[in-house]
CSV table of C-alpha atoms in Angstrom, one decimal:
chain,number,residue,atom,x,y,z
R,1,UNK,CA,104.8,123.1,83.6
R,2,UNK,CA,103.0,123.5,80.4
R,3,UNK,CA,105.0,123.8,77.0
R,4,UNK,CA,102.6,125.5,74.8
R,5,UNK,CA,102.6,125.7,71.1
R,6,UNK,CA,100.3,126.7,68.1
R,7,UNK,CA,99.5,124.3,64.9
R,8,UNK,CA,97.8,124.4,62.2
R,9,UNK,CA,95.7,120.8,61.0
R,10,UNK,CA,96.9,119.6,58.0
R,11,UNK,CA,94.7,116.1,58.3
R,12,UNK,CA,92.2,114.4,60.3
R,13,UNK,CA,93.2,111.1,61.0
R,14,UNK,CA,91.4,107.8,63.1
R,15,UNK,CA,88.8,108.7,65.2
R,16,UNK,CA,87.2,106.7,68.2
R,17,UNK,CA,85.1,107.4,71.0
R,18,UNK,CA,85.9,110.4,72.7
R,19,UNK,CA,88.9,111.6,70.5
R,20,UNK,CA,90.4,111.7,67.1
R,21,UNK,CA,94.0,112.3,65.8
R,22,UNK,CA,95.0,114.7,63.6
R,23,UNK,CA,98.3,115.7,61.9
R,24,UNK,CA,99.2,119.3,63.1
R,25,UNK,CA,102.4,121.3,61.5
R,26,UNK,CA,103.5,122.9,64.9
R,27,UNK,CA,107.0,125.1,64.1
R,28,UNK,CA,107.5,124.1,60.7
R,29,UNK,CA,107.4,120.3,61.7
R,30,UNK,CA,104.8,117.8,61.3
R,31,UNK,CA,103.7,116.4,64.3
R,32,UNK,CA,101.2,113.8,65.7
R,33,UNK,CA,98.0,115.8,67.8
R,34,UNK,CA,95.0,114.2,69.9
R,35,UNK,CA,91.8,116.0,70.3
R,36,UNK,CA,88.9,115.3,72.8
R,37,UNK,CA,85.7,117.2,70.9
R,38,UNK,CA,83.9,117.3,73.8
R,39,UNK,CA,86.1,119.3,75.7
R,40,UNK,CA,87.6,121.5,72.5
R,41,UNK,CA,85.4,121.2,69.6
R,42,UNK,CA,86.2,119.1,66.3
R,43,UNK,CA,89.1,120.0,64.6
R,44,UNK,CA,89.3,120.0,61.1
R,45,UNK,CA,91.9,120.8,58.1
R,46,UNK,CA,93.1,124.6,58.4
R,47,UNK,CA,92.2,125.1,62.0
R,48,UNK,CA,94.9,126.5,64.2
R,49,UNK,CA,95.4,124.7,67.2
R,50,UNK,CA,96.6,125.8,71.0
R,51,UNK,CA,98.9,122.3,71.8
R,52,UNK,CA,100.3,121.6,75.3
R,53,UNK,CA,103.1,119.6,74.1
R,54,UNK,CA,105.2,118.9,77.1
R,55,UNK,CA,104.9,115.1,77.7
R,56,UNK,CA,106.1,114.6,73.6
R,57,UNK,CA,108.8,116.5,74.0
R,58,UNK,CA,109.9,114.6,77.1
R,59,UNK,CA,109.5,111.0,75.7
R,60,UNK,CA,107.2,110.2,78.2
R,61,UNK,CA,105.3,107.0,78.0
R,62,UNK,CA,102.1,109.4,77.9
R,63,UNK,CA,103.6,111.4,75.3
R,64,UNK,CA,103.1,109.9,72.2
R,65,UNK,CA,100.6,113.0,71.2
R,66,UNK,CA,100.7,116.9,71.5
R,67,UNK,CA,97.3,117.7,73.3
R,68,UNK,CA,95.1,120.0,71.6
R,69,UNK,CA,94.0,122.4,74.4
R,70,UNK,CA,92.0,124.9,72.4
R,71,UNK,CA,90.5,126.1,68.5
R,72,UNK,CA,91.3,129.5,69.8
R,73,UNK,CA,89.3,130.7,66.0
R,74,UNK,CA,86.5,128.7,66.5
R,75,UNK,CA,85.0,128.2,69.3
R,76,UNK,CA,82.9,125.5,70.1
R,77,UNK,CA,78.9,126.1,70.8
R,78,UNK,CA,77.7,125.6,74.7
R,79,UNK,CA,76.1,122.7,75.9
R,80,UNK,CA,72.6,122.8,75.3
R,81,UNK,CA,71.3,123.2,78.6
R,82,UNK,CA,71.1,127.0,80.2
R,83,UNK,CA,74.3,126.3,82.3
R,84,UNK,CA,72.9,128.6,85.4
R,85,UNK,CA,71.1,125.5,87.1
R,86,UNK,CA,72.3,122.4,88.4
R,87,UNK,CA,69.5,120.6,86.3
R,88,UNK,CA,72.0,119.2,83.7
R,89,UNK,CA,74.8,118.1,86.4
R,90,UNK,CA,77.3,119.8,88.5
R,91,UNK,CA,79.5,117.4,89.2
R,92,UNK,CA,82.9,119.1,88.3
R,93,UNK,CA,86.4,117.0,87.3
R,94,UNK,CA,89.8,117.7,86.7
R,95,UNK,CA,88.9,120.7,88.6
R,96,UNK,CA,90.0,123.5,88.6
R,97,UNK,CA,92.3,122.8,85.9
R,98,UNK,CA,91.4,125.4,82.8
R,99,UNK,CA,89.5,122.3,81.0
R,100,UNK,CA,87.0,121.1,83.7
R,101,UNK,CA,84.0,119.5,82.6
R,102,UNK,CA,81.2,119.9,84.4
R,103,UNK,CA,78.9,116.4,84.5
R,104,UNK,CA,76.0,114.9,85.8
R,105,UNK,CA,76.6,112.5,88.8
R,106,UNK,CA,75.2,109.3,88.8
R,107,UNK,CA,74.0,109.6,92.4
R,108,UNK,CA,73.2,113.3,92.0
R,109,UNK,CA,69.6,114.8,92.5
R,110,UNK,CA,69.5,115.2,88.5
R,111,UNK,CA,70.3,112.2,88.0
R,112,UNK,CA,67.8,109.5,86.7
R,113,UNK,CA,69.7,106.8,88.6
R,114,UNK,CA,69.1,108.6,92.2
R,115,UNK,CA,66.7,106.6,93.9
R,116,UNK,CA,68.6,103.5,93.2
R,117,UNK,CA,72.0,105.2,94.2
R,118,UNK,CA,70.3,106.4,97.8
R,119,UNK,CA,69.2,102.8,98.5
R,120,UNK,CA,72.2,100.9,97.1
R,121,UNK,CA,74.3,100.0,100.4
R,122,UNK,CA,75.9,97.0,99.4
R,123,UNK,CA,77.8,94.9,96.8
R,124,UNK,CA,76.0,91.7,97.2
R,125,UNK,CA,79.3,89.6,97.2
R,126,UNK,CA,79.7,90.9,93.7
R,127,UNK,CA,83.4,90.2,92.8
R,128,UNK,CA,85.4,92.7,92.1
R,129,UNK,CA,88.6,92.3,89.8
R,130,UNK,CA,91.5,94.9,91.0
R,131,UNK,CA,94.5,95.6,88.5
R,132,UNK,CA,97.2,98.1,88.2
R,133,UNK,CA,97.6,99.0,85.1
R,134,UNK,CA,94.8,99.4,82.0
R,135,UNK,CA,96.5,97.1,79.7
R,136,UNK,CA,94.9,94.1,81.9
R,137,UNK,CA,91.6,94.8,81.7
R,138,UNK,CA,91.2,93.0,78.2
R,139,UNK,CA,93.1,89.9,79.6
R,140,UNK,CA,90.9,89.9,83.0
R,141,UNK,CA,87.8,90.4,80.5
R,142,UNK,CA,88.8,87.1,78.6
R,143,UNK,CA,89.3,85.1,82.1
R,144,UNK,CA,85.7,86.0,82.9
R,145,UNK,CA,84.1,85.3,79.6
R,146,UNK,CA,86.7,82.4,78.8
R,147,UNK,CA,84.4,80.4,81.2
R,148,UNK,CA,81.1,82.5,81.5
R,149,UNK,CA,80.4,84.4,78.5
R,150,UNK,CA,77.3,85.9,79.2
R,151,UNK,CA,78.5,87.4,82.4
R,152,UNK,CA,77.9,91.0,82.8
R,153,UNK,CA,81.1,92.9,83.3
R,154,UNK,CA,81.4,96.3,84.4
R,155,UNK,CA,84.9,98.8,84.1
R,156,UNK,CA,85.3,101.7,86.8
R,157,UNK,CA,88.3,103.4,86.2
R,158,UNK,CA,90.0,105.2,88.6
R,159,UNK,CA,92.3,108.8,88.1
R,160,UNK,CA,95.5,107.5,88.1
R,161,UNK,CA,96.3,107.4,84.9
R,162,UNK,CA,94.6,109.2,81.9
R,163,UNK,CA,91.7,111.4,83.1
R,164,UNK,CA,89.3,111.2,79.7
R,165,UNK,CA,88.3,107.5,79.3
R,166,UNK,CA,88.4,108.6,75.6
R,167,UNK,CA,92.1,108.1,75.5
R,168,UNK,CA,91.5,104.3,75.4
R,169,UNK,CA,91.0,102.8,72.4
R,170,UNK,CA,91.0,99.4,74.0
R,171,UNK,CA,87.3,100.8,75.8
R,172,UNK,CA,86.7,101.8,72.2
R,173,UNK,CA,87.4,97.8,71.8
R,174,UNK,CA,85.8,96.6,74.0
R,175,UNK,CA,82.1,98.4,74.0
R,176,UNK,CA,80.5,95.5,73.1
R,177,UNK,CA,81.6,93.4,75.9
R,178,UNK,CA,81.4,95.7,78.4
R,179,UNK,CA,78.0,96.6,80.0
R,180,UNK,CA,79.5,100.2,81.1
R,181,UNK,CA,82.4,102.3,82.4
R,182,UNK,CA,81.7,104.6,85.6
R,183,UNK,CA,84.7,107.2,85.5
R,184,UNK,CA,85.6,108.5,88.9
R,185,UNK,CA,87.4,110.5,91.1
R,186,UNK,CA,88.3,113.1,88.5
R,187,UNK,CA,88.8,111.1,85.7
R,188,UNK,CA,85.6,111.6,83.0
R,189,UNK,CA,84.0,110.2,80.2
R,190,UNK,CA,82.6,106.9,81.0
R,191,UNK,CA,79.1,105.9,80.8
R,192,UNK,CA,78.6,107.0,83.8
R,193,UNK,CA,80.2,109.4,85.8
R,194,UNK,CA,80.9,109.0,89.9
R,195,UNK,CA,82.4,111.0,92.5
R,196,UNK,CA,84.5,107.9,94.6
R,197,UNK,CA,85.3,104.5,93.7
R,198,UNK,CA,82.9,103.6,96.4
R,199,UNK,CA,79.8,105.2,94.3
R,200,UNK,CA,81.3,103.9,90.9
R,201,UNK,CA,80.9,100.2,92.5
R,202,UNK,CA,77.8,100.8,93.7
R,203,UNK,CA,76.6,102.2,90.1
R,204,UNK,CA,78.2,99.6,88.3
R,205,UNK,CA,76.4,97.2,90.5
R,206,UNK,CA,72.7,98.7,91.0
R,207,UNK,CA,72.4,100.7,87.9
R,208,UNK,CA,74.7,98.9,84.9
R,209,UNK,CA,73.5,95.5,86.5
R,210,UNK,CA,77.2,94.0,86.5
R,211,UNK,CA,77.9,90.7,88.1
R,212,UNK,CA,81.3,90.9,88.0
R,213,UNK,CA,83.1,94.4,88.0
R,214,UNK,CA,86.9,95.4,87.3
R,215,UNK,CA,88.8,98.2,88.8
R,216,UNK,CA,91.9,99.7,87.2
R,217,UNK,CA,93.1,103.3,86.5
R,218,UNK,CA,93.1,104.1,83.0
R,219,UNK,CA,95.8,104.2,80.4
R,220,UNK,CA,99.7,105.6,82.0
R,221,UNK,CA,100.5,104.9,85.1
R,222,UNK,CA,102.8,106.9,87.0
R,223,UNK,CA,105.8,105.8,89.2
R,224,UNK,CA,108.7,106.7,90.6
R,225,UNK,CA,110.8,103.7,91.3
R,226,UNK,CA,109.9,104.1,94.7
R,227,UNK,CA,107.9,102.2,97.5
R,228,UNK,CA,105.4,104.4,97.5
R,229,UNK,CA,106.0,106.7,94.4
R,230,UNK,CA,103.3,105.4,92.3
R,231,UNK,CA,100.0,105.8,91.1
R,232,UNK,CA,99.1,102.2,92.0
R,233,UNK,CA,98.8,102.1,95.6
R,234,UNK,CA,95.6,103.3,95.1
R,235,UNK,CA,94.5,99.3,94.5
R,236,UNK,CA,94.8,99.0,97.9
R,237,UNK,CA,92.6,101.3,98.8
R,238,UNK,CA,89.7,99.7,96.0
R,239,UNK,CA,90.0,96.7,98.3
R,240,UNK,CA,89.8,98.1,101.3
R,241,UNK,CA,86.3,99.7,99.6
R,242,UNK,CA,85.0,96.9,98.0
R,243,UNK,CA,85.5,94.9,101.2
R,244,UNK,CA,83.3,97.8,102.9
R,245,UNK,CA,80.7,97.1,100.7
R,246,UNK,CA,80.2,94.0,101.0
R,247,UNK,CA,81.9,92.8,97.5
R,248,UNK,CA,84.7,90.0,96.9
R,249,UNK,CA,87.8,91.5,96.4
R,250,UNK,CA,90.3,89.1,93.6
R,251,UNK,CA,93.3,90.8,93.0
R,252,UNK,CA,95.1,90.5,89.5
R,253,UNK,CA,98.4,90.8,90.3
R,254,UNK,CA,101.2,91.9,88.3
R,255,UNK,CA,103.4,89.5,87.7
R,256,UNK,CA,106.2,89.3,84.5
R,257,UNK,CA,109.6,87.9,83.4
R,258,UNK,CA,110.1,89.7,80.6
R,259,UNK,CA,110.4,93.1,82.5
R,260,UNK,CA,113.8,94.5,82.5
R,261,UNK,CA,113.5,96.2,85.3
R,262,UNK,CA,114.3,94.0,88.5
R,263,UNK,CA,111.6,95.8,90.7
R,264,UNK,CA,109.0,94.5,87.8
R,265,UNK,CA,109.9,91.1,87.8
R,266,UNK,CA,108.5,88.4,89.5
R,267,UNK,CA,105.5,89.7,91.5
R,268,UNK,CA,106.2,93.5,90.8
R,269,UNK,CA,107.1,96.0,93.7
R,270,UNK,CA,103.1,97.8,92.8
R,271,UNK,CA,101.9,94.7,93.9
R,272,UNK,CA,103.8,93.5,96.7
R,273,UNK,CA,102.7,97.5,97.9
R,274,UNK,CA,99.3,98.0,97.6
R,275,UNK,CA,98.1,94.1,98.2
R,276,UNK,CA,100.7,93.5,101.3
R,277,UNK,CA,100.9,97.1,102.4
R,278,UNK,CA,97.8,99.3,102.0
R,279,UNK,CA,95.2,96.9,101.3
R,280,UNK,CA,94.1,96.4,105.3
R,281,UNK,CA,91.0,93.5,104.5
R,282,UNK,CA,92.0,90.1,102.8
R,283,UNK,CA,91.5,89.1,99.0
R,284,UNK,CA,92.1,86.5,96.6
R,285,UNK,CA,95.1,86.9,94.6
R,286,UNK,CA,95.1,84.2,92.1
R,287,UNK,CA,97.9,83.0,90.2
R,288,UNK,CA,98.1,80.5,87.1
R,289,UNK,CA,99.3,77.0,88.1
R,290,UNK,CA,102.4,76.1,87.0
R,291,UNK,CA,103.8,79.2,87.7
R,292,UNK,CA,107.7,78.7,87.4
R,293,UNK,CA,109.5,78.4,91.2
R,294,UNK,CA,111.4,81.8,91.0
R,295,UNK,CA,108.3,83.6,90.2
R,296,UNK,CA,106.2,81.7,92.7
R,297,UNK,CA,108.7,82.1,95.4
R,298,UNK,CA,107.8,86.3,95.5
R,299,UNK,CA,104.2,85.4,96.6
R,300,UNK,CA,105.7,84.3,99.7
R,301,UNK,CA,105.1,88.1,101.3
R,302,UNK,CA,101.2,87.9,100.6
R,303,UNK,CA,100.5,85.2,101.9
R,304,UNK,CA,100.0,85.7,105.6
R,305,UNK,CA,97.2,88.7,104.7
R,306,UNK,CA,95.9,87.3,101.4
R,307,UNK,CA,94.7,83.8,99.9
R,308,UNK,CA,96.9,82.2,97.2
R,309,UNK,CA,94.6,80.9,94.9
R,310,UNK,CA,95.8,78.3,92.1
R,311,UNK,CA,94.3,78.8,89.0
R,312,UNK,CA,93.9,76.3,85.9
R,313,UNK,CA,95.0,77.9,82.7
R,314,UNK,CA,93.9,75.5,80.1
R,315,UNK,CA,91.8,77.6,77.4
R,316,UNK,CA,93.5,81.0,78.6
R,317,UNK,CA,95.9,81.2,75.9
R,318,UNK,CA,93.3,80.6,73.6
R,319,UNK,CA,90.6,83.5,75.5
R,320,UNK,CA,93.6,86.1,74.7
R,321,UNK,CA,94.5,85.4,71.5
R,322,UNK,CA,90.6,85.7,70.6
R,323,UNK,CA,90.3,89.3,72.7
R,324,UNK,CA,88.5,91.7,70.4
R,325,UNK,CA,91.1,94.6,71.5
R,326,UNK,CA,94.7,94.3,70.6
R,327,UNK,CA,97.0,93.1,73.8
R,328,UNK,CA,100.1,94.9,75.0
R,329,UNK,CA,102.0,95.9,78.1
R,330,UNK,CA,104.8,98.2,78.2
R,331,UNK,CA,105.0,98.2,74.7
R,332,UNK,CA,105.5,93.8,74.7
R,333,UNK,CA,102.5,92.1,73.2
R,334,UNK,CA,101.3,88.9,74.5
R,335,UNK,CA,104.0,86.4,73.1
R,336,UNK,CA,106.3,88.2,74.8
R,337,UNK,CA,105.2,89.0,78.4
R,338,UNK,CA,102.8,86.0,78.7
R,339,UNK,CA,102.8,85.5,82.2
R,340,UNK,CA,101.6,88.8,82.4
R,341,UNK,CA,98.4,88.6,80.4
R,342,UNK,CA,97.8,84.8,81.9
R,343,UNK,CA,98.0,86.1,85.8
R,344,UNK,CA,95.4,88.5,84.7
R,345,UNK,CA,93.1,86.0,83.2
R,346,UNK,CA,93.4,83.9,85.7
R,347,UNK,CA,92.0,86.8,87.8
R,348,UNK,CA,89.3,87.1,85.7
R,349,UNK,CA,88.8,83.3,85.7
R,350,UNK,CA,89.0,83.0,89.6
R,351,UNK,CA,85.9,85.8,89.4
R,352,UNK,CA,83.9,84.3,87.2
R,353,UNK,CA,84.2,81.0,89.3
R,354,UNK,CA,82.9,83.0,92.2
R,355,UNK,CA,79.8,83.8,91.1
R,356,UNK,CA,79.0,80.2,90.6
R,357,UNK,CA,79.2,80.1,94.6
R,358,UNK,CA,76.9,83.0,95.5
């Protein structure tokens, strides 16, 4: 459950879009905060502070920051619509949790973007880049742009990691080569908020005007060393969607032998899960040629549902090492899980090749 606390803000730190760090002194000890001024207001120096603290004092690999959950001494003003009409939005996330925000819906009756979200039906073979974890979607990014830089790419981020896609400083990053993010499910924040990953691909398709889109949770990821136990599987179900729609599904798949955990290595357990168990339509999987035997050899259970696709990796190392956003994975940066960063540009390059066929 929660682990509360109260601080005090001895400095504002960095700030990006979305959220800003602060140092707090929270029982005597200095400690490392994150604020989201949307939801709480702007901190500054002599505020006290209402932290939730539970994932730093556990280590986690979410925990790097005590959460501020309120300025209980300074309230922030209301929104500056009347709050009694649905004029302004009422699409509520993270609900029913004490910090819902209520937002306006991309496909809702407010919404300026409503006629074109009632007549959007399909994808229009857009391709549709699935990862499982947030720390690809730079190196898919590069793939696309490695070989078709004026491509327009949408993000839609789905809830299985971080809720607020103001955590990221890697969409911070990468603003300028994105054309948008559509938050949905209940996570929040994007440019564009949706209520399924089914509306967030039609949004990023009809109203951002993306040719190619990428799908991935944002930052954390939660798993339980189990088949099924983690927040992953959900790529499955993306493909399953983005094959309803009418889109082409590539999946980026998570591949690394630098991974010390056996489950992780090779192809990893997510993938062999959600691509060869839960996704129920085909998809392309691509893979970087010259992939060394061992790891190739762990494709072998995706084959008979999925297309292998080989992918040329000359000018991929180069596409990453120029990505405007810093790269890393598990805390290992690209030199040392390359594989990992390649598979996913080659994703990203198998995309881009795609829209040359359409």
């Amino acid at each position: 459950m929660v682990r509360w606390r109260s601080g005090t803000v001895l400095a504002v730190r960095r700030g990006w879009r979305g959220a800003v760090e602060l140092d707090v002194v929270c029982d005597g000890e200095p400690t490392r905060a994150l604020a989201y001024p949307a939801l709480v207001g702007s901190p500054e120096p002599g505020d006290r502070v209402l932290l939730n603290v539970g994932a730093l004092v556990m280590g986690l690999g979410t925990g790097g920051y005590a959460l501020v959950v309120a300025l209980p001494d300074r309230l922030p003003a209301d929104p500056a619509d009347d709050g009694t009409t649905r004029d302004a939005g009422h699409l509520v996330k993270a609900r029913y949790t004490p910090l819902q925000p209520i937002l306006l819906g991309v496909d809702e009756e407010a919404s300026p973007h409503r006629a074109v979200m009632e007549a959007a039906e399909s994808l229009d073979g857009m391709p549709v880049v699935t990862a499982d974890l947030h720390s690809a979607l730079p190196a898919i990014l590069a793939g696309i742009h490695a070989d078709r830089p004026g491509a327009r790419v949408a993000y839609v981020m789905t809830d299985g990691g971080a809720l607020p896609a103001w955590f990221s400083r890697t969409l911070d990053g990468l603003a300028g080569h994105l054309v948008g993010t559509v938050t949905t499910g209940q996570a929040f924040g994007g440019d564009l908020e949706a209520s399924t990953v089914h509306t967030g691909l039609l949004a990023a398709r009809h109203v951002l005007g993306a040719d190619v889109t990428i799908v991935a949770q944002g930052p954390g990821n939660l798993g339980t060393g189990t088949t099924w136990g983690f927040s992953g599987v959900a790529l499955g179900e993306a493909v399953n969607a983005i094959a309803v729609l009418g889109g082409r599904p590539v999946g980026s798949l998570r591949i690394s032998d630098a991974d010390g955990r056996d489950r992780h290595r090779g192809v990893s357990h997510h993938s062999l899960t959600a691509y060869g168990k839960i996704a129920l339509t085909s998809a392309d999987l691509p893979v970087p040629e010259g992939l060394p035997a061992d790891l190739a050899a762990s494709l072998e259970p995706l084959r008979e549902r999925h297309r292998i696709v080989g992918v040329p990796v000359d000018g991929l190392d180069e596409a990453l090492r120029a990505s405007p956003v810093p790269l890393s994975t598990m805390g290992r940066k690209l030199d040392q899980d390359h594989v990992y960063f390649l598979a996913a540009a080659a994703a990203g390059r198998h995309a881009a090749a795609l829209l040359a066929s359409r």
